[in-house]
Every structure is written in structure tokens, then in C-alpha cells.
XYZ file of C-alpha atoms in Angstrom:
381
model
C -85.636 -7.646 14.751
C -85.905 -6.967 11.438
C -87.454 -9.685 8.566
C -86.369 -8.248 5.345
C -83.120 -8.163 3.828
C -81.522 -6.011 0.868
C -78.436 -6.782 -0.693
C -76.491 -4.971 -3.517
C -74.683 -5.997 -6.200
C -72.824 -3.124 -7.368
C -71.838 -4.178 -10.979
C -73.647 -3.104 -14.440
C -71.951 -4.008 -17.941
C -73.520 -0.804 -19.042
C -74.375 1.969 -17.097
C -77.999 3.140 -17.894
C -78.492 7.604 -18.363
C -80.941 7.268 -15.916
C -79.383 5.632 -13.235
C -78.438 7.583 -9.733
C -77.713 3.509 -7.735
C -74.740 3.184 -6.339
C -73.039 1.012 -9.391
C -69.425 0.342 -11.216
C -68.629 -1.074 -14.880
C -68.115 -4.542 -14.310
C -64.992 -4.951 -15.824
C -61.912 -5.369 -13.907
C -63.278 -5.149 -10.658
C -62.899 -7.128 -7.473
C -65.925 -8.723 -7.568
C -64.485 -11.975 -5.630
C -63.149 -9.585 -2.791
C -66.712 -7.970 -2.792
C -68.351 -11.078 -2.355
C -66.117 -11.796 0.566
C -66.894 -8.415 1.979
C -70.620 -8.734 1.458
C -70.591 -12.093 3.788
C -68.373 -10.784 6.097
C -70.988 -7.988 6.290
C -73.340 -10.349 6.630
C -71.891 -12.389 9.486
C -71.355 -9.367 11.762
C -74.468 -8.268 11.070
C -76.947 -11.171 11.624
C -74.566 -11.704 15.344
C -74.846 -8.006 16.427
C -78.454 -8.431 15.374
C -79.778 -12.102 15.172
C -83.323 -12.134 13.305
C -85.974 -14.614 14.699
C -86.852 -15.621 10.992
C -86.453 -13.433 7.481
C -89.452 -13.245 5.220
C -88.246 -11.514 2.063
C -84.619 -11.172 0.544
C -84.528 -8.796 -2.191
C -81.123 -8.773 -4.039
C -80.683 -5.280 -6.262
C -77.924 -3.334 -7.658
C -76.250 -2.474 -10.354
C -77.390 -5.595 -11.998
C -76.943 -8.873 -9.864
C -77.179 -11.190 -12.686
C -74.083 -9.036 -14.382
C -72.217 -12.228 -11.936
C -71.307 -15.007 -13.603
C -72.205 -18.425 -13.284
C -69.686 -18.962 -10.442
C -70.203 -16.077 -8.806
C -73.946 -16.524 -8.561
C -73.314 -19.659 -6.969
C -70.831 -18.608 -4.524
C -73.469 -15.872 -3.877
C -75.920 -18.027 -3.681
C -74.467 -20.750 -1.351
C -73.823 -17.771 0.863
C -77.891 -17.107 1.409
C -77.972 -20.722 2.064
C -75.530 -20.674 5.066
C -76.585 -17.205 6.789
C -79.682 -16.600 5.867
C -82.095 -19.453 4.671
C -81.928 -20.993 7.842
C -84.164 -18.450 9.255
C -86.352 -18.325 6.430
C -89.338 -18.828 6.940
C -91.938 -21.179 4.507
C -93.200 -18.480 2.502
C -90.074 -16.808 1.964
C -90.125 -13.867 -1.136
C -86.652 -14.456 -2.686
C -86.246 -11.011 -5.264
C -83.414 -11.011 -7.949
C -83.278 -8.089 -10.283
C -82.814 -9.001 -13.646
C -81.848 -7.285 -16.961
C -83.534 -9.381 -20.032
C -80.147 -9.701 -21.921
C -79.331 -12.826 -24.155
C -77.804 -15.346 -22.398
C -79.893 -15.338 -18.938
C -81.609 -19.195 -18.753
C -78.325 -20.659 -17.023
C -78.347 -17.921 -14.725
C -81.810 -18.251 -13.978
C -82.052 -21.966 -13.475
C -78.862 -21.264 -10.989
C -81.431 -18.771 -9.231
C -84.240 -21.362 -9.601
C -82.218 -23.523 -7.733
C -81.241 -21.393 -5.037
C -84.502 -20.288 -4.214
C -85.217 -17.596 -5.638
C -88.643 -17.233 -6.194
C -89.191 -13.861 -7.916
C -87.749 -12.274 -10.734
C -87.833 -8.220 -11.174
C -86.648 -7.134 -14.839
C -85.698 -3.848 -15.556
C -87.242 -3.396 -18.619
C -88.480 0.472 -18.957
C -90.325 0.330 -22.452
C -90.306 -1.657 -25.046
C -89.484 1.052 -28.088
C -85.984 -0.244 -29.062
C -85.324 3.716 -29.861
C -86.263 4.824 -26.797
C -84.134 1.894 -25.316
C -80.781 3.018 -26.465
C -82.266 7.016 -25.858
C -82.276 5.912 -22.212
C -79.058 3.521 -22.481
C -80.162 0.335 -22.408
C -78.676 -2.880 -24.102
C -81.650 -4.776 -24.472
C -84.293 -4.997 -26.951
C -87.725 -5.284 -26.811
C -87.322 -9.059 -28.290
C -85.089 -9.901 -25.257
C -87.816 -8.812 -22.977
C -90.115 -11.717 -24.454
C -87.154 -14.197 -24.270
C -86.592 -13.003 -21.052
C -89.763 -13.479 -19.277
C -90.550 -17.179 -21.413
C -87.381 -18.324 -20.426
C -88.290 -17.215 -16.314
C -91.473 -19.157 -17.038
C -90.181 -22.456 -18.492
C -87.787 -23.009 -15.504
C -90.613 -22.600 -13.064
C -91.191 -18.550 -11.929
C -94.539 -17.437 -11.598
C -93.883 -14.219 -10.051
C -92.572 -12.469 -12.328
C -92.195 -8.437 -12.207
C -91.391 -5.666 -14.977
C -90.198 -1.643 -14.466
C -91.587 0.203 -17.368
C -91.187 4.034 -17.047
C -92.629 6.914 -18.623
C -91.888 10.609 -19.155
C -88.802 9.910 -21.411
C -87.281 11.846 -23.431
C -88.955 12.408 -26.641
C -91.932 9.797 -25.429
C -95.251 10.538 -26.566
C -98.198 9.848 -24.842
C -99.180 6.945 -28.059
C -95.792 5.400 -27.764
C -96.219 4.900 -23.786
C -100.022 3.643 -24.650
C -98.595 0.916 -26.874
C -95.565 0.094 -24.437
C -98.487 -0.981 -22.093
C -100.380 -2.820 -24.355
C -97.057 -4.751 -25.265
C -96.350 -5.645 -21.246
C -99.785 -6.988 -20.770
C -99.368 -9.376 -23.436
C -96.543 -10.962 -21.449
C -99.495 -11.855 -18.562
C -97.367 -11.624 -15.748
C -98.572 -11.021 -12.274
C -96.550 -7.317 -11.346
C -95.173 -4.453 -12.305
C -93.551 -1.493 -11.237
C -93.954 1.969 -13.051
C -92.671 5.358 -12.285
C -92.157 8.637 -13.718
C -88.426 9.408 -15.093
C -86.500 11.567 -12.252
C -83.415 13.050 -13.177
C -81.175 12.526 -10.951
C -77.303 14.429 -10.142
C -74.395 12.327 -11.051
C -76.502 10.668 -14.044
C -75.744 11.360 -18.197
C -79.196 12.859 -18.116
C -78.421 15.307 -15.886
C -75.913 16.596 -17.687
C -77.507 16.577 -20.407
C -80.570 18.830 -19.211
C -78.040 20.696 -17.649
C -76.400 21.705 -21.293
C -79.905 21.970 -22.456
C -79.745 18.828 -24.506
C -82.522 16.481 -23.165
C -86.161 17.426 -24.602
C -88.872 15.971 -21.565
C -92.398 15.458 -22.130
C -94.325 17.947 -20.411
C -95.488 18.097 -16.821
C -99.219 17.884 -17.797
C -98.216 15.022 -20.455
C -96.157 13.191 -17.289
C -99.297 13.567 -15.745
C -101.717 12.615 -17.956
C -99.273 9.483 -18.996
C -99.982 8.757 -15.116
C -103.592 9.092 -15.049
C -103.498 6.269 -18.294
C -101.400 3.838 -16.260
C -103.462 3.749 -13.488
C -106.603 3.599 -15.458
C -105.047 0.756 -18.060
C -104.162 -1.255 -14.878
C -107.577 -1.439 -13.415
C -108.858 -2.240 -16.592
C -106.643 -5.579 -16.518
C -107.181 -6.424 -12.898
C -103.585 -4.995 -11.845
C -104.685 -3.406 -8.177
C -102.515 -0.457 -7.626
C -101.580 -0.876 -4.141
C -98.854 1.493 -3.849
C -98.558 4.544 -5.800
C -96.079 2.888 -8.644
C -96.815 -0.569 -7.843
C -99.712 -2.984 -9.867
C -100.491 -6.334 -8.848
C -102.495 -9.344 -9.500
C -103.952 -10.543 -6.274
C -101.483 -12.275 -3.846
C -98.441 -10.649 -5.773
C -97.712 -7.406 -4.039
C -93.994 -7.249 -3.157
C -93.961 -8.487 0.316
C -89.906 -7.106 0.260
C -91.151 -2.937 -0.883
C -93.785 -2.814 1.794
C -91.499 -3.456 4.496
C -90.156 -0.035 3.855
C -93.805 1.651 3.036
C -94.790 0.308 6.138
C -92.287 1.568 8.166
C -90.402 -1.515 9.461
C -87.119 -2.168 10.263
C -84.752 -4.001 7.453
C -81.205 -5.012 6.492
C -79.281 -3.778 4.503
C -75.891 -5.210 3.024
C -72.936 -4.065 0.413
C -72.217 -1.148 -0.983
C -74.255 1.852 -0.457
C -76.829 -0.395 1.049
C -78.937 1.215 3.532
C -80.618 -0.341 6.815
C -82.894 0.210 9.295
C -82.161 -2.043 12.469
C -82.259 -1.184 16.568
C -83.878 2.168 15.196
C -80.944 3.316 13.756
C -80.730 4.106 10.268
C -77.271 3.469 8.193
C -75.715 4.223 5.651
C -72.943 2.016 3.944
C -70.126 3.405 2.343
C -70.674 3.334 -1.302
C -67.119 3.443 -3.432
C -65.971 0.165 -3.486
C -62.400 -0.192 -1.769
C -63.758 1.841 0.710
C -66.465 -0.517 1.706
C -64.113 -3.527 1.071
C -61.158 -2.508 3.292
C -64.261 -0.774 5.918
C -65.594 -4.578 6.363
C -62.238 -5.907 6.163
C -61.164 -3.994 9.469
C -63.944 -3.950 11.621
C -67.211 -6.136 9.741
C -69.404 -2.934 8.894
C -68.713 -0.197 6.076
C -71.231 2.280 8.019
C -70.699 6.225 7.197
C -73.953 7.269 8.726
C -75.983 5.965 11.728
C -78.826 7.786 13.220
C -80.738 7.084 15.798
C -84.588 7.670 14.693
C -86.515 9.713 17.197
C -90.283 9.242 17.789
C -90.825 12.415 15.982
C -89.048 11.739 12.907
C -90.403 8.034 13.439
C -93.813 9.761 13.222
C -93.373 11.873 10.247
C -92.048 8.253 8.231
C -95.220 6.855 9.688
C -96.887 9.255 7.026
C -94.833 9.956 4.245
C -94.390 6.094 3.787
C -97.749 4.881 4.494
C -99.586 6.809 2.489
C -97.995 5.961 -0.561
C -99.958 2.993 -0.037
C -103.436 2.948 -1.841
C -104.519 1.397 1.392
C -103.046 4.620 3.279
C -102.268 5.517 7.009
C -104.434 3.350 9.958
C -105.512 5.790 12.731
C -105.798 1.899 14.730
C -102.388 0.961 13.964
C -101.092 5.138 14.608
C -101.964 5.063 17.896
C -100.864 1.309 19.069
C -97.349 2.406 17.927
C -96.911 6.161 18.830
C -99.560 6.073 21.606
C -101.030 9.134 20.468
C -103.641 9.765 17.949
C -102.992 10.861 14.549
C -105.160 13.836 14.735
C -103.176 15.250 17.716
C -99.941 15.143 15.587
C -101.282 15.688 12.437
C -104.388 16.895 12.301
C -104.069 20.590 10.402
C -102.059 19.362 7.886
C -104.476 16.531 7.087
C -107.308 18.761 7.026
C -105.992 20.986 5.039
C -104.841 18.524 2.253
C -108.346 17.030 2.856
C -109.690 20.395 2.023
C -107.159 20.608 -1.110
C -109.045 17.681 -2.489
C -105.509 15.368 -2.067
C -106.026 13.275 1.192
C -109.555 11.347 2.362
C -110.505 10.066 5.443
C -112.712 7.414 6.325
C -113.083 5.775 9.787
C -110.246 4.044 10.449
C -108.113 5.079 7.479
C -105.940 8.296 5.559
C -105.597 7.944 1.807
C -104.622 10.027 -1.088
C -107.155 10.667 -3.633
C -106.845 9.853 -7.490
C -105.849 13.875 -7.212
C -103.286 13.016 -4.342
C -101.812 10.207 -5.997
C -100.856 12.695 -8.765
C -99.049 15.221 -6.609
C -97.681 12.718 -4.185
C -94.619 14.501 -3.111
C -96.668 17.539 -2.385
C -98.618 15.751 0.148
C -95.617 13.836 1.575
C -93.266 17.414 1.882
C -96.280 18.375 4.163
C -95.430 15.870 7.086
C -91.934 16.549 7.142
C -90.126 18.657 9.584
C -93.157 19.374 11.646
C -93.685 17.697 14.696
């Protein structure tokens, strides 16, 4: 049975350009019927799958901490009950976090709840780029933000910055780095800007009114991250993920390593019994879906070894640490080479993927044209 858990909270007080999540203004919505929904969810789906213990919770959205006081407590009094009891003693508790004003009642509420790690969505710290990218906060909230986590007792603390905005320059991402190392946390998360369909960006490109840095510039931008994070003992152990030792998200490499989870609310997605699902995403539908039978599923699918195969690669080797040829077999009972074995040579040969004994990892090269590599294990065995 699975021992991770997602949960989403749907709700964001502003909706950011960027931003493809499943998520709704907060204002005048049910979020007290949601919450009802969401452990309603939950009960059905701990008894038509009971775990034997849950080692990471990771709560995302929207913006979870867009609940109020109230709510967070009802929330949170609803982990208790379902959930904690199967925790086990080194539980990773994850609540995404906007740095907004107002956050240190909300946070010792968290504190209290066990919660244990904070993840802020900060993106950069250039207040014009901020409201470019529509954000409310500024890069003074972000210090606030992350003193504030610290005085009630976090020390796991994670930021998002992202890079390849519009109008960013290579200087201005420089100094947004410099800036989050001087906040000497242990984590952080840091990706290129996608846009996505459905998102103000995407219409924007669309009318030819968003200027993007350059593919080589994205790249090169890339090339500084990684380097800048070495240089301050951040280990890159997933291709946007930098830790200090002992702080890699226990909760993101369930998925890179290819194990089941559950997922809960709106839009959430799972992986349980090898079935993937899909939650319905608008919310009345999910609501009155969980209301009539205790699921909101749209989708399930049944994962075959094939396809379980092809995950096997695509996932794992965004890890720095990369596929195990050990661990391949054990699982599929067949050896990686037998499944895999042109297309590895050939991205070997490509300069993209290296092998060693046990081990398939991307290079520094392969790391930059990630989805190129992944795109080659899909679809083919």
C-alpha cells in the first residue's frame, strides 16, 4: 500500500499567469463543503485501501494557507484522526506556503499540527518581475516569511525560484540566487518557466505579447543554477531539486521513484492497487461526486508492466542518482538492457545518458535536454 499522501487545496486569493493547477479565487466558495468532501474522500479511501503506516503528507494547491485560521484547524484535526495514526516517527509533513503578510498565526497553527516542512512559492525576488508573473508578494515578505517559519520552530524550510521569465536577464536571475542563499535554508526547488494552456501567459504568447528569454539563455540560466548550487553545498539530486544533506523531499521522490501514492481533492491524482486516477477537478463536480458515492474519480487505469516499465525510466532518471539495473530487474524481472538497451546506447552515444555498473544517469548534457531523453522511453516497449 501506498506511504505518501497528496492533498489539494484548491483556493488562491490571486491567481498567478503562470499557473496551469487545478485552482479557484477564494472568494465565495464552498470551502466548508470542500473540506467535508476532502475527508469524506479520505475515509473511503484509506478503507478501500488501508495503508500499513504513511511517511510523507504533502498538502499543495492553489494555496493551502489561503484557509483561514479555522479552517486550517478543522483541516488539520482531520490529519490527526485519519491519517497521523499511521504515521510513522519520521513523518515529512509538507504545507505549501505563499510568503504574504499575515502568515505567523497560520504557521504556529501548522507548527502545532505537525507539520514539519514548509514549501514557499516564492519564484524570484525582483518585485517587477513579481507582479510581471502575478504575484502578490514582495521580495521583503519572502524574508518575513522564512524568519517567521524559523522562530516558531521549522528547520526545513523550502523555496521555488524560477527562471526563464519574461523579460529576465541572465544578471537579474544571478542576483535572485545570491538573494535566496542569504536566507540559509536547507532546499529549494527551481525550474524553467513552462507555459502552459488555460494560463494568462498563454494567451498572451498566443497574441504575441509575452517577450521570453531565449532558449540558449534558458539554458545557460540552467547551467548557472546548477553550478551556483554546488558551489554552496546544495546537492542536486533531482533535476530541479537542491538540497542540503538529509533534506531531499522524502514526499517528490515517491513519485520519481515510481511508487504508489494518494491522492485527495480536487484534481488530485493517485497511484494505488496499480491504478492510476484522476479526480474530477471543477469543484461542485467533485463535491456532489464524493457526496454520492466517496470518490470524485474521472479516470482510472490500470498500469500495465509495459507502461510500468517505461515510468521506471522516465521518472528515475530525473534523479541525479539515475535508474538501478539491481533494483530494474528485482521489480520487472528482466534486465534493463533487454528492454531498453538501443535506446540507452544510443543516448549514451549522444553524449546524454552514462552508465556505470550498477547505474543509468543523465549527463550534465542530459540534464539539459531532459525531456529529450525521457520522450525516448515512451511508447516503446
Amino acid at each position: 500500500m501506498p506511504e505518501a499522501i497528496y492533498i489539494h487545496i484548491p483556493f488562491c486569493e490571486q491567481i498567478c499567469h503562470y499557473c496551469d493547477f487545478n485552482k479557484v479565487f477564494l472568494a465565495n466558495q464552498p470551502v466548508e463543503e470542500y473540506l467535508d468532501a476532502l475527508e469524506k474522500e479520505l475515509i473511503a479511501t484509506l478503507e478501500k485501501n488501508p495503508p500499513q503506516k504513511i511517511k510523507t503528507i504533502f498538502v499543495g494547491g492553489g494555496t493551502p494557507t489561503s484557509l483561514n485560521e479555522q479552517q486550517l484547524e478543522r483541516f488539520l484535526s482531520m490529519i490527526e484522526r485519519h491519517l497521523l495514526p499511521f504515521a510513522t516517527s519520521d513523518l515529512e509533513f509538507t504545507f505549501e506556503a505563499n510568503p504574504n503578510n499575515g502568515l505567523h498565526s497560520k504557521l504556529s497553527i501548522l507548527k502545532q499540527g505537525r507539520v514539519n516542512r514548509i514549501s514557499y512559492g516564492v519564484q524570484t525576488f525582483d518585485n517587477e518581475l513579481l507582479k510581471t508573473i502575478g504575484r502578490t508578494h514582495r521580495k521583503k515578505d519572502v524574508f518575513e516569511a522564512v524568519e517567521e517559519a524559523k522562530k516558531i520552530g521549522f528547520t526545513n524550510i523550502s523555496v521555488d525560484l524560477m527562471f526563464s521569465l519574461p523579460g529576465q536577464s541572465f544578471a537579474q536571475f544571478e542576483e535572485t540566487l545570491d538573494t535566496a542563499f542569504s536566507l540559509d535554508i536547507p532546499h529549494f526547488s527551481s525550474y524553467s518557466l513552462q507555459v502552459e494552456p488555460k494560463t494568462v501567459f498563454y494567451n498572451m504568447r498566443r497574441k504575441g505579447k509575452l517577450a521570453l528569454p531565449a532558449e540558449d539563455e534558458s539554458a545557460t540560466m540552467f547551467e548557472l543554477l546548477i553550478d551556483r548550487m554546488k558551489e554552496q553545498g546544495y546537492k542536486q539530486y533531482e533535476i530541479s531539486n537542491f538540497a542540503k544533506p538529509g533534506f531531499e523531499s522524502i514526499h517528490n521522490l515517491t513519485y520519481w521513484n515510481n511508487e504508489e501514492y494518494y491522492g485527495i481533492g480536487a484534481g488530485a491524482h493517485s497511484y494505488v492497487a496499480n491504478k492510476r486516477n484522476a479526480n474530477a477537478g471543477p469543484l461542485n463536480k467533485y463535491i456532489n461526486m464524493v457526496e454520492e458515492t466517496g470518490f470524485a474519480y474521472i479516470d482510472v487505469h490500470e498500469v500495465t508492466k509495459n507502461e510500468s516499465m517505461e515510468e521506471e525510466l522516465f521518472l528515475g532518471l530525473r534523479r541525479a542518482s539515475g535508474v538501478s539495473k539491481k533494483h530494474f530487474y528485482n521489480r520487472y524481472k528482466v534486465s534493463i538492457e533487454n528492454i531498453f538497451g538501443k535506446q540507452i546506447n544510443d543516448l549514451k552515444q549522444r553524449g546524454l545518458l552514462q552508465e556505470t555498473d550498477d547505474f543509468i544517469q543523465l549527463t550534465r548534457a542530459g540534464f539539459l535536454l531532459g525531456n529529450e531523453v525521457f520522450q525516448e522511453f515512451i511508447g516503446i516497449s
